[in-house]
Coordinates of N, CA and C in Angstrom, one line a residue:
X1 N 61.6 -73.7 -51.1 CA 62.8 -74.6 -51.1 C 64.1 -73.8 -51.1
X2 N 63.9 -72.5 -51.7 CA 65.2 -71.6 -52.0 C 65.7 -71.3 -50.8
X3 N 64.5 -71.2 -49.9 CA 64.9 -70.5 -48.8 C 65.7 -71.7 -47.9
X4 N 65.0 -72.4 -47.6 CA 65.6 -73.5 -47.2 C 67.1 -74.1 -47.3
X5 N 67.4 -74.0 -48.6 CA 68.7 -74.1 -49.0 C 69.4 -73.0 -48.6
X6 N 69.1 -71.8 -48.6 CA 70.1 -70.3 -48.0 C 70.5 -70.7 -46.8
X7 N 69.0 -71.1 -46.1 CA 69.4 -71.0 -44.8 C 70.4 -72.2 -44.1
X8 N 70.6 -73.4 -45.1 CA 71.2 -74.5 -44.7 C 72.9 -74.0 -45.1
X9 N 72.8 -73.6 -46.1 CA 74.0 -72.8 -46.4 C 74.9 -72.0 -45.7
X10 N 73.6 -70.9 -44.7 CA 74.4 -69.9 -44.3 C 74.8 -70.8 -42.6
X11 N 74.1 -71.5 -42.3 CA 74.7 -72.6 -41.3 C 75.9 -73.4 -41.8
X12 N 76.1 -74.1 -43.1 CA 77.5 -74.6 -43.1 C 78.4 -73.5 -43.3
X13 N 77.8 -72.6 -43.6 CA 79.0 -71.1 -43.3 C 79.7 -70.8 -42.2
X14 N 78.7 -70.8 -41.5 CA 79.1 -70.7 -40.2 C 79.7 -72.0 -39.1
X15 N 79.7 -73.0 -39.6 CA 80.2 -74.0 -39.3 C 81.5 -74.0 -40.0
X16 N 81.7 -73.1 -41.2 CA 83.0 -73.3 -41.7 C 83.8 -72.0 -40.8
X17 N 83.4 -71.3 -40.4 CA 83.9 -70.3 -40.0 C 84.4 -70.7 -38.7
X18 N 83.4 -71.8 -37.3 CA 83.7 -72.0 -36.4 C 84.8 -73.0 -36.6
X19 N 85.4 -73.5 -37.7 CA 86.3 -74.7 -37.7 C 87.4 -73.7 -37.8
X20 N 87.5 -72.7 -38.8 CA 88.4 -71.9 -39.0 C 89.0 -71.2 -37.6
X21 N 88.0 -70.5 -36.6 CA 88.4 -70.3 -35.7 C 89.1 -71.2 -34.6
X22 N 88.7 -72.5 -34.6 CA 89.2 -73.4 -33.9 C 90.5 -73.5 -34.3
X23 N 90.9 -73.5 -36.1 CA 91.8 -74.4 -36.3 C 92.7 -73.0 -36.1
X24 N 93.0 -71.6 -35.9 CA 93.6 -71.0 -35.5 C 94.1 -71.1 -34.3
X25 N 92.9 -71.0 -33.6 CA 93.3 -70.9 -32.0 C 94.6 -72.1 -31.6
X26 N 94.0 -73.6 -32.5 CA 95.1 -74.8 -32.4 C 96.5 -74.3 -32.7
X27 N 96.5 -74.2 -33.9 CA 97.8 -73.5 -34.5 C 98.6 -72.6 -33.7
X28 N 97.8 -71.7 -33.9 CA 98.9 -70.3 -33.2 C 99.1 -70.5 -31.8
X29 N 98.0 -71.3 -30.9 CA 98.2 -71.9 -29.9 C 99.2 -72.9 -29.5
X30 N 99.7 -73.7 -30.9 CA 101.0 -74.7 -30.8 C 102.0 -73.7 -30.7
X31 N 102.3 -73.0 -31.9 CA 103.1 -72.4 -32.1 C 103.6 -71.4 -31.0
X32 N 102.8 -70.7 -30.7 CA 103.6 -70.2 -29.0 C 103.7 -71.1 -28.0
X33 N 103.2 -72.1 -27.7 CA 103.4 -73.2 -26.7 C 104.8 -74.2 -26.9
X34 N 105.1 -74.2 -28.7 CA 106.2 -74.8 -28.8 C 107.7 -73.8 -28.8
X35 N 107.7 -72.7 -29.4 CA 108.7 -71.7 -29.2 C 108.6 -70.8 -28.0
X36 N 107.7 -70.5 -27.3 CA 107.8 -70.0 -25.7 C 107.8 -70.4 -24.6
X37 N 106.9 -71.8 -24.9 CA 107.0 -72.7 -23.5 C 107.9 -74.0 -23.4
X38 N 108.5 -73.9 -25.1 CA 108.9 -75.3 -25.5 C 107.8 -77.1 -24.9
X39 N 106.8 -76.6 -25.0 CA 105.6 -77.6 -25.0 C 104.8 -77.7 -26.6
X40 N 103.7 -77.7 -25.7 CA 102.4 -78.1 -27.1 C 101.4 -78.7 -27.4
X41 N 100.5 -78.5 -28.3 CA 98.8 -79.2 -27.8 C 99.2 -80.5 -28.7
X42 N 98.9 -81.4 -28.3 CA 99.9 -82.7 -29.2 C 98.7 -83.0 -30.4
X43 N 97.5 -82.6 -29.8 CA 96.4 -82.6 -30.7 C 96.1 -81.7 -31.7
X44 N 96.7 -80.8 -31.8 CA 96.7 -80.2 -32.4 C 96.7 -79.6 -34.3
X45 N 98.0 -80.6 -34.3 CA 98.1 -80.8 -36.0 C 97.4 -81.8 -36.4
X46 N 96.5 -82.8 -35.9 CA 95.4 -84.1 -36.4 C 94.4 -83.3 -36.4
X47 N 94.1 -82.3 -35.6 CA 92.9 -81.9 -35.7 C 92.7 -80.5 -37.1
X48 N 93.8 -80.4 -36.9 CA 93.7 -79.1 -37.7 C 93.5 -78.9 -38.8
X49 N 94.2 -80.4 -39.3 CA 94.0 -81.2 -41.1 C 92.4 -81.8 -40.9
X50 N 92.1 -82.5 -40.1 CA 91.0 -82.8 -40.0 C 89.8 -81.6 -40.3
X51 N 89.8 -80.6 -39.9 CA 88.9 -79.4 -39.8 C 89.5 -78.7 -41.3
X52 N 90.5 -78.4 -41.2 CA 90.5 -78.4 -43.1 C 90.4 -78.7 -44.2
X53 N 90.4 -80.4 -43.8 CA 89.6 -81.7 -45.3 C 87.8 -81.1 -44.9
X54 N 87.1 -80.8 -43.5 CA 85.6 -80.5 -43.2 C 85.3 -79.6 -44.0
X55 N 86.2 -78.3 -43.9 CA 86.0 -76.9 -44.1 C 86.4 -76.8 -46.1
X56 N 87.0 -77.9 -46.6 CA 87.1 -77.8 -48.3 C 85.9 -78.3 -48.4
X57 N 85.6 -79.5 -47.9 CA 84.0 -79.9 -48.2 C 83.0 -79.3 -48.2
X58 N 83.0 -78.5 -47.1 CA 81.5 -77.6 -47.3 C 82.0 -76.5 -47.9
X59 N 82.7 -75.8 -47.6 CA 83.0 -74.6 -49.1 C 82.8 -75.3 -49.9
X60 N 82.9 -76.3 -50.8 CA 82.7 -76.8 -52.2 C 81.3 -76.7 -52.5
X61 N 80.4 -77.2 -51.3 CA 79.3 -77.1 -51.6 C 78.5 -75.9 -51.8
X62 N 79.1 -75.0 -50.4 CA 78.5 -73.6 -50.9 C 78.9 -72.6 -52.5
X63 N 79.9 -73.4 -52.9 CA 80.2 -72.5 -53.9 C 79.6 -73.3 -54.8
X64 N 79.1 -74.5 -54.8 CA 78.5 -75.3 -55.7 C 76.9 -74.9 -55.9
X65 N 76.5 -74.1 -54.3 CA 75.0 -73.7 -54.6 C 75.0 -72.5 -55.1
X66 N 75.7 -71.7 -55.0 CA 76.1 -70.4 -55.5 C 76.8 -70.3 -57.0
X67 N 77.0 -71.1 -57.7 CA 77.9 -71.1 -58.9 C 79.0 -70.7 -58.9
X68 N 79.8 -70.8 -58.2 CA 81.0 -70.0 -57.8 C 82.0 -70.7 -58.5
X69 N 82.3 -71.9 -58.7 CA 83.3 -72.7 -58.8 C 83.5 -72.1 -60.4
X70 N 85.1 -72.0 -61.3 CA 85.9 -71.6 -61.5 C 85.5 -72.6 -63.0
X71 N 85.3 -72.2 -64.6 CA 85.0 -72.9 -65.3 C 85.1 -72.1 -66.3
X72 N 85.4 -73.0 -67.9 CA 85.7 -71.6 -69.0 C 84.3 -71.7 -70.0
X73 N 83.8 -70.7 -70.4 CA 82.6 -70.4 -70.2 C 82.3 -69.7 -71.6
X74 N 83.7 -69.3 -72.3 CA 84.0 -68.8 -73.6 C 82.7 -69.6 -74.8
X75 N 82.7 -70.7 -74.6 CA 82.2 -71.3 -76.2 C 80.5 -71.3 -75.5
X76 N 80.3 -71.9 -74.2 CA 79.0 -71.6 -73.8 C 78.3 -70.2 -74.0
X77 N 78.9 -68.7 -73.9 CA 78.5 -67.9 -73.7 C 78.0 -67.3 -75.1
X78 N 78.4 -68.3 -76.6 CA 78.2 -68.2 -77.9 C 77.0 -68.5 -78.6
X79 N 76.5 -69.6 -77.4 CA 75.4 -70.8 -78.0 C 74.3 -70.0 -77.5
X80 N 73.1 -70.5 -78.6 CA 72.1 -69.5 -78.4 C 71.7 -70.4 -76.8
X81 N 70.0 -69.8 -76.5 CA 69.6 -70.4 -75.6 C 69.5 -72.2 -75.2
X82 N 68.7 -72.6 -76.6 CA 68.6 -74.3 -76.7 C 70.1 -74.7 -76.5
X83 N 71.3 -74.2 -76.8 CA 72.4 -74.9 -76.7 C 72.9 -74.5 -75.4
X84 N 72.4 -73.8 -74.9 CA 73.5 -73.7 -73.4 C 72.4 -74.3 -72.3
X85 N 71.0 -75.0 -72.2 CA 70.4 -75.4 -71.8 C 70.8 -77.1 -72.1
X86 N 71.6 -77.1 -73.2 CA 71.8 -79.1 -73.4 C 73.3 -79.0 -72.8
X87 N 73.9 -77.8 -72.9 CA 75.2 -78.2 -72.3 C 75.0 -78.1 -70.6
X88 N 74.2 -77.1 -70.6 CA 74.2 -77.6 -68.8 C 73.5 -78.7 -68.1
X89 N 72.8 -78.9 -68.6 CA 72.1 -80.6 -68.6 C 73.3 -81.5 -68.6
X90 N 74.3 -81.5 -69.8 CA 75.3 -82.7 -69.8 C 75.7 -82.2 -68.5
X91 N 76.4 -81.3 -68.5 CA 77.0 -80.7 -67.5 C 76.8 -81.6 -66.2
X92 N 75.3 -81.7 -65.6 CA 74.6 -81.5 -64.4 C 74.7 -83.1 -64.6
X93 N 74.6 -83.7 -65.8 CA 74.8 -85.5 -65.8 C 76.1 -85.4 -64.8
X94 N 76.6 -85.1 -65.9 CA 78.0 -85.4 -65.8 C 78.7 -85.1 -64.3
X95 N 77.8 -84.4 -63.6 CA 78.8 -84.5 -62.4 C 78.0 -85.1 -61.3
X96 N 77.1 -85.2 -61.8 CA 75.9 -86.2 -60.4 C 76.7 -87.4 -60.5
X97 N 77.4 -87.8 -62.0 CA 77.8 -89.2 -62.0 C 79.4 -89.0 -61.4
X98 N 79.9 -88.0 -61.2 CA 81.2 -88.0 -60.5 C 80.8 -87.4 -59.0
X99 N 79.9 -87.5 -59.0 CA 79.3 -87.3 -57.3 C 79.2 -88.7 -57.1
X100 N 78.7 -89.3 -57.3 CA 78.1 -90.7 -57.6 C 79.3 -91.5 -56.9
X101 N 80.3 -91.3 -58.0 CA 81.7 -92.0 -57.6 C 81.7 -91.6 -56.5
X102 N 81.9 -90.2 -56.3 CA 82.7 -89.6 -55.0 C 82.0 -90.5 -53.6
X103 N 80.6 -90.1 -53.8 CA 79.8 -91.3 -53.0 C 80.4 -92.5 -52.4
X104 N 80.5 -93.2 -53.6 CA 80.6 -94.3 -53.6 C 82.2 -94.9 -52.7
X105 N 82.8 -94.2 -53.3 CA 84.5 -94.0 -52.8 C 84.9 -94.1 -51.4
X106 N 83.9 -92.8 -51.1 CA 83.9 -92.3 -49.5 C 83.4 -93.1 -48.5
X107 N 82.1 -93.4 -49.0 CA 81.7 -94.2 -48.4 C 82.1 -95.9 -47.9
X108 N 83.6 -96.3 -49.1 CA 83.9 -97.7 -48.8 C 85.1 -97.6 -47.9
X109 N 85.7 -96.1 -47.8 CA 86.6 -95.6 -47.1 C 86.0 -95.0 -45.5
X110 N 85.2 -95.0 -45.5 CA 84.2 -94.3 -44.2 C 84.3 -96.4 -43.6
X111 N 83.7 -97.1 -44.3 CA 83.7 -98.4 -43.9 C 85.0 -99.1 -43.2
X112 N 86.0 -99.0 -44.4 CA 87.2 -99.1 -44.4 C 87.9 -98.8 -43.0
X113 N 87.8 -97.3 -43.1 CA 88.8 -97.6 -41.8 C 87.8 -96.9 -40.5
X114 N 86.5 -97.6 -40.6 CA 85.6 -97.1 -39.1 C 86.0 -97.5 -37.9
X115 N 87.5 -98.8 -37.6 CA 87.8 -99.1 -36.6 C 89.6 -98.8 -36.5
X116 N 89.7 -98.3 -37.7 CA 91.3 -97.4 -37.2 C 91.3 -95.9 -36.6
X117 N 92.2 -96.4 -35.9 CA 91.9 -94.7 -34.7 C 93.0 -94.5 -35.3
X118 N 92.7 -92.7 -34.9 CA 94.0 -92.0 -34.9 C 95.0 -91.9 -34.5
X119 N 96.5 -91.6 -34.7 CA 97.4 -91.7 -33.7 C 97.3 -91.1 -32.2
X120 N 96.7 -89.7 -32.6 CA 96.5 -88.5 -31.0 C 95.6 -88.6 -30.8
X121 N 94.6 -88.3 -31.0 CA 93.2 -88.8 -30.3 C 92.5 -89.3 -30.0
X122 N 92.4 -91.0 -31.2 CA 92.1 -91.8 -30.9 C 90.7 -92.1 -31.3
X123 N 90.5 -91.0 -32.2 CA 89.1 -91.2 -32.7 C 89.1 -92.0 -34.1
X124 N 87.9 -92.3 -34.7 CA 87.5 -93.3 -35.6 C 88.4 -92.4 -36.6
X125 N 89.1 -93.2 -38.1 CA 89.5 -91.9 -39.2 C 88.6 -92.1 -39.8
X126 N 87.4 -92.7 -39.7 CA 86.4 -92.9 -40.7 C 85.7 -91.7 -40.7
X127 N 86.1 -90.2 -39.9 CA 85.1 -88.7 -39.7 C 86.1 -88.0 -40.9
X128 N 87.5 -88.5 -41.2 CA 87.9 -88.0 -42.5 C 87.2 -88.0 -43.9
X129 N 87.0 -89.4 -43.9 CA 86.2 -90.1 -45.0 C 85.1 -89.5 -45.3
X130 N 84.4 -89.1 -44.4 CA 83.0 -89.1 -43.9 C 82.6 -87.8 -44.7
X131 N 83.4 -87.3 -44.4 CA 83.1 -85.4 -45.5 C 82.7 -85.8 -47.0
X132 N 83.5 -86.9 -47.3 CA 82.8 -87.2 -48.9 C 82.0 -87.3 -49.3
X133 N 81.1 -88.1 -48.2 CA 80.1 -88.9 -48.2 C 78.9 -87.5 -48.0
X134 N 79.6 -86.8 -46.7 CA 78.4 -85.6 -46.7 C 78.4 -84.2 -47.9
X135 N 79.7 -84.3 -48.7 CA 80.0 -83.4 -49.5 C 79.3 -84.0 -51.1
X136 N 79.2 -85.6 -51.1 CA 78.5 -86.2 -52.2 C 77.2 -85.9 -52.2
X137 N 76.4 -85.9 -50.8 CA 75.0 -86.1 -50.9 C 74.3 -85.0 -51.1
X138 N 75.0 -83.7 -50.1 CA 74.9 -82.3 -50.4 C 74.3 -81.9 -51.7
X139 N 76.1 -82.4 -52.5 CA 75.8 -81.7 -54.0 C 75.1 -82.2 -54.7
X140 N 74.5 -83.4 -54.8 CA 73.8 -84.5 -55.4 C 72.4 -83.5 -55.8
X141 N 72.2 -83.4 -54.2 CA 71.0 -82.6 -53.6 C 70.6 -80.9 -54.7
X142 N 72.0 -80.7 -54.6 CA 72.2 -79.2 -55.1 C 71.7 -79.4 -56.6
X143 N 72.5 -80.2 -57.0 CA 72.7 -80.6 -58.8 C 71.4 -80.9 -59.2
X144 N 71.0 -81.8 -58.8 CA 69.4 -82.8 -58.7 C 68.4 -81.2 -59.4
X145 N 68.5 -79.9 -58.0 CA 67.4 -79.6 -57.9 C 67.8 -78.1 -59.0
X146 N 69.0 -78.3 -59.4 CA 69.3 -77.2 -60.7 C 69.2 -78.1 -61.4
X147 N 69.0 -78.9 -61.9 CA 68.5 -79.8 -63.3 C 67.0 -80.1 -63.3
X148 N 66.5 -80.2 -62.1 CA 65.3 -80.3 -62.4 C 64.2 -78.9 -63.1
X149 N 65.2 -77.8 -61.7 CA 64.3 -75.8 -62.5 C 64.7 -76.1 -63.9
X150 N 65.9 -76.7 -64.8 CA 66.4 -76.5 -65.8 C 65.0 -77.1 -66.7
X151 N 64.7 -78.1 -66.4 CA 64.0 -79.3 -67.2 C 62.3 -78.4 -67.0
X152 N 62.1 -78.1 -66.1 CA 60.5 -77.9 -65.7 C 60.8 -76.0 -66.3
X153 N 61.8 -75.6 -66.6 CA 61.8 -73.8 -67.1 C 61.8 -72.9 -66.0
X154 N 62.1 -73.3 -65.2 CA 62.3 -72.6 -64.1 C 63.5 -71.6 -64.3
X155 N 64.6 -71.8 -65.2 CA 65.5 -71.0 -64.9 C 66.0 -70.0 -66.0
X156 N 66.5 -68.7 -65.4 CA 66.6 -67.3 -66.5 C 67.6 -67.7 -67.5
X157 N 67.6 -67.3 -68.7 CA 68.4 -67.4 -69.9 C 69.9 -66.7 -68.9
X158 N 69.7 -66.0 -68.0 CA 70.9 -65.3 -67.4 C 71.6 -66.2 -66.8
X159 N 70.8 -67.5 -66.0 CA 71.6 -68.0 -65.2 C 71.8 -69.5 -65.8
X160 N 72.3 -69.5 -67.1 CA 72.4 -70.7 -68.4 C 73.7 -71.6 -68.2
X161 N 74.8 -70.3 -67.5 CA 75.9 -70.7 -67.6 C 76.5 -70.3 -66.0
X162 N 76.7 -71.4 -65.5 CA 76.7 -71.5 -64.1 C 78.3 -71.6 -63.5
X163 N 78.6 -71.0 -64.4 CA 80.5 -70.9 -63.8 C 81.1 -70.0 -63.9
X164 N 82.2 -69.2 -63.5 CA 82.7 -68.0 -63.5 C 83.8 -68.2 -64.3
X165 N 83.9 -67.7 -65.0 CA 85.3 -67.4 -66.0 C 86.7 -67.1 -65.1
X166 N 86.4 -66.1 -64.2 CA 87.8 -66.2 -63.3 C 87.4 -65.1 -62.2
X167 N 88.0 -65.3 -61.2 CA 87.5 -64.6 -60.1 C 87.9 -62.9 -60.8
X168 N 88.7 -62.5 -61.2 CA 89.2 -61.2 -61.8 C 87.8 -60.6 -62.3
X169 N 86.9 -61.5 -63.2 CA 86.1 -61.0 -64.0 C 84.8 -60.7 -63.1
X170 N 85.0 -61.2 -61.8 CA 83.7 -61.3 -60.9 C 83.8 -60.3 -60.1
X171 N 84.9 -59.9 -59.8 CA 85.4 -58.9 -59.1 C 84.9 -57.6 -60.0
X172 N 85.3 -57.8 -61.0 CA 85.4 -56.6 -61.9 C 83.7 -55.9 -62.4
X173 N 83.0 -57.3 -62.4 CA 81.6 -57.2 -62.6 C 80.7 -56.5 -61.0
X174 N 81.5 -56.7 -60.6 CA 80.8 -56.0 -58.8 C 81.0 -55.1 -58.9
X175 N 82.0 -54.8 -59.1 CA 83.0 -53.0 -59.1 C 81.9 -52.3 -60.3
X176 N 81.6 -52.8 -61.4 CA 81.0 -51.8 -62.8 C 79.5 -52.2 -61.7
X177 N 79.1 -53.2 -61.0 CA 77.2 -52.9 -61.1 C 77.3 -52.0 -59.9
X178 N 78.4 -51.8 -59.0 CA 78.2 -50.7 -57.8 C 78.5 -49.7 -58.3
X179 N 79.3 -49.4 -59.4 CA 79.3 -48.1 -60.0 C 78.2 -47.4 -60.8
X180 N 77.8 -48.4 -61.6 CA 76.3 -48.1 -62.0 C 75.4 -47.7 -61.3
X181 N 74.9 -48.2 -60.2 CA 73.9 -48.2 -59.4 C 74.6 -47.0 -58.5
X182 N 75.3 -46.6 -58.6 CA 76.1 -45.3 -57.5 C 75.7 -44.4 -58.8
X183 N 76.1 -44.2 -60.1 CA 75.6 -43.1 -61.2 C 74.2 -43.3 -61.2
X184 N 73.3 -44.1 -61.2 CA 72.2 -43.8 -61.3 C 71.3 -43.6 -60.1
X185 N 71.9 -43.5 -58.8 CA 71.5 -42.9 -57.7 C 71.8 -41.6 -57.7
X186 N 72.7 -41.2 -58.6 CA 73.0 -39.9 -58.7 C 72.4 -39.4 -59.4
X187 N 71.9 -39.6 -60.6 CA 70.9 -39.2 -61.7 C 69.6 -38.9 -61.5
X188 N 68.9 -39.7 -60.7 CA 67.6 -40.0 -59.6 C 67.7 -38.7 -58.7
X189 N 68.7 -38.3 -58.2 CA 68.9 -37.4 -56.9 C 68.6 -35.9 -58.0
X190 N 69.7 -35.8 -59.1 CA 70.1 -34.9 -59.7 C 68.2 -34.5 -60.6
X191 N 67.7 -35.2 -60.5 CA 66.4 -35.6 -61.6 C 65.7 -34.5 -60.2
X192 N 65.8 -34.9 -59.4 CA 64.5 -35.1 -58.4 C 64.9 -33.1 -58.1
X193 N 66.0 -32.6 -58.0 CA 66.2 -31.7 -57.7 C 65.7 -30.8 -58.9

């Protein structure tokens, strides 16, 4: 199943990356077409927002399958194991039911406006909406199946506390385990000689 999930992941990765590249080409493509040709892709700014409401959606979820998302972690990282196992359970309640909303939300908004088009293009705005609905069910999916390893023991006392304290500290934790592992490749070498 783990695999399964990487591999869905590294496809909306790359799906976030192809929007990224689109929404450049759009941009920088206005912007010399409006100050050198005094023209311009008139589609261009609806689309561009559009591909960047897609592209916050699925990044949310990749960082939601990866634990990435940004959380203070201070009083959790106190509690023995039984406590940081009931706080991540509320946790995992607690946001399936603000998934839930989000669901719910998006989906009356996907409804809502399935027959208002857009100004330039003319497509449905219900593909705005529509990211909520796919960014609800995603994480639902995600959350579900980390509360379930939680419940059945599937998961390491290490990975108790599923949020980063601040990107500084994560940076800083890569830098000390590549340095470690660079000293003790050296020790290994220095051993072997």
């Amino acid at each position: 199943m783990n695999r399964w999930i990487d591999r869905c992941c590294a496809g909306i990765e790359a799906l976030i990356a192809a929007a990224l590249a689109v929404m450049v080409v759009l941009v920088f493509g206005n912007v010399v077409l409006r100050y050198g040709f005094n023209s311009g892709i008139t589609l261009s700014e609806e689309v561009s927002r559009w591909l960047f409401i897609w592209m916050t959606f699925l990044g949310a979820v990749v960082a939601l399958k990866e634990h990435g998302h940004l959380g203070v972690d201070m009083v959790v990282q106190k509690l023995p194991p039984i406590g940081k196992k009931i706080c991540l359970a509320i946790g995992h309640v607690v946001m399936l039911y603000i998934v839930w909303l989000l669901f719910q939300g998006s989906t009356a908004q996907t409804r809502i406006n399935w027959d208002v088009t857009a100004p330039v293009t003319g497509a449905s705005m219900a593909v705005v909406y529509l990211s909520g609905v796919v960014f609800s069910v995603l994480a639902a999916f995600i959350l579900m199946l980390d509360l379930l390893r939680l419940l059945t023991g599937r998961i390491a006392e290490s990975d108790l506390v599923m949020v980063q304290e601040s990107e500084e500290a994560v940076q800083l934790q890569q830098i000390l385990g590549s340095q470690d592992s660079t000293v003790q490749g050296d020790a290994q070498q220095g051993a072997r000689k």
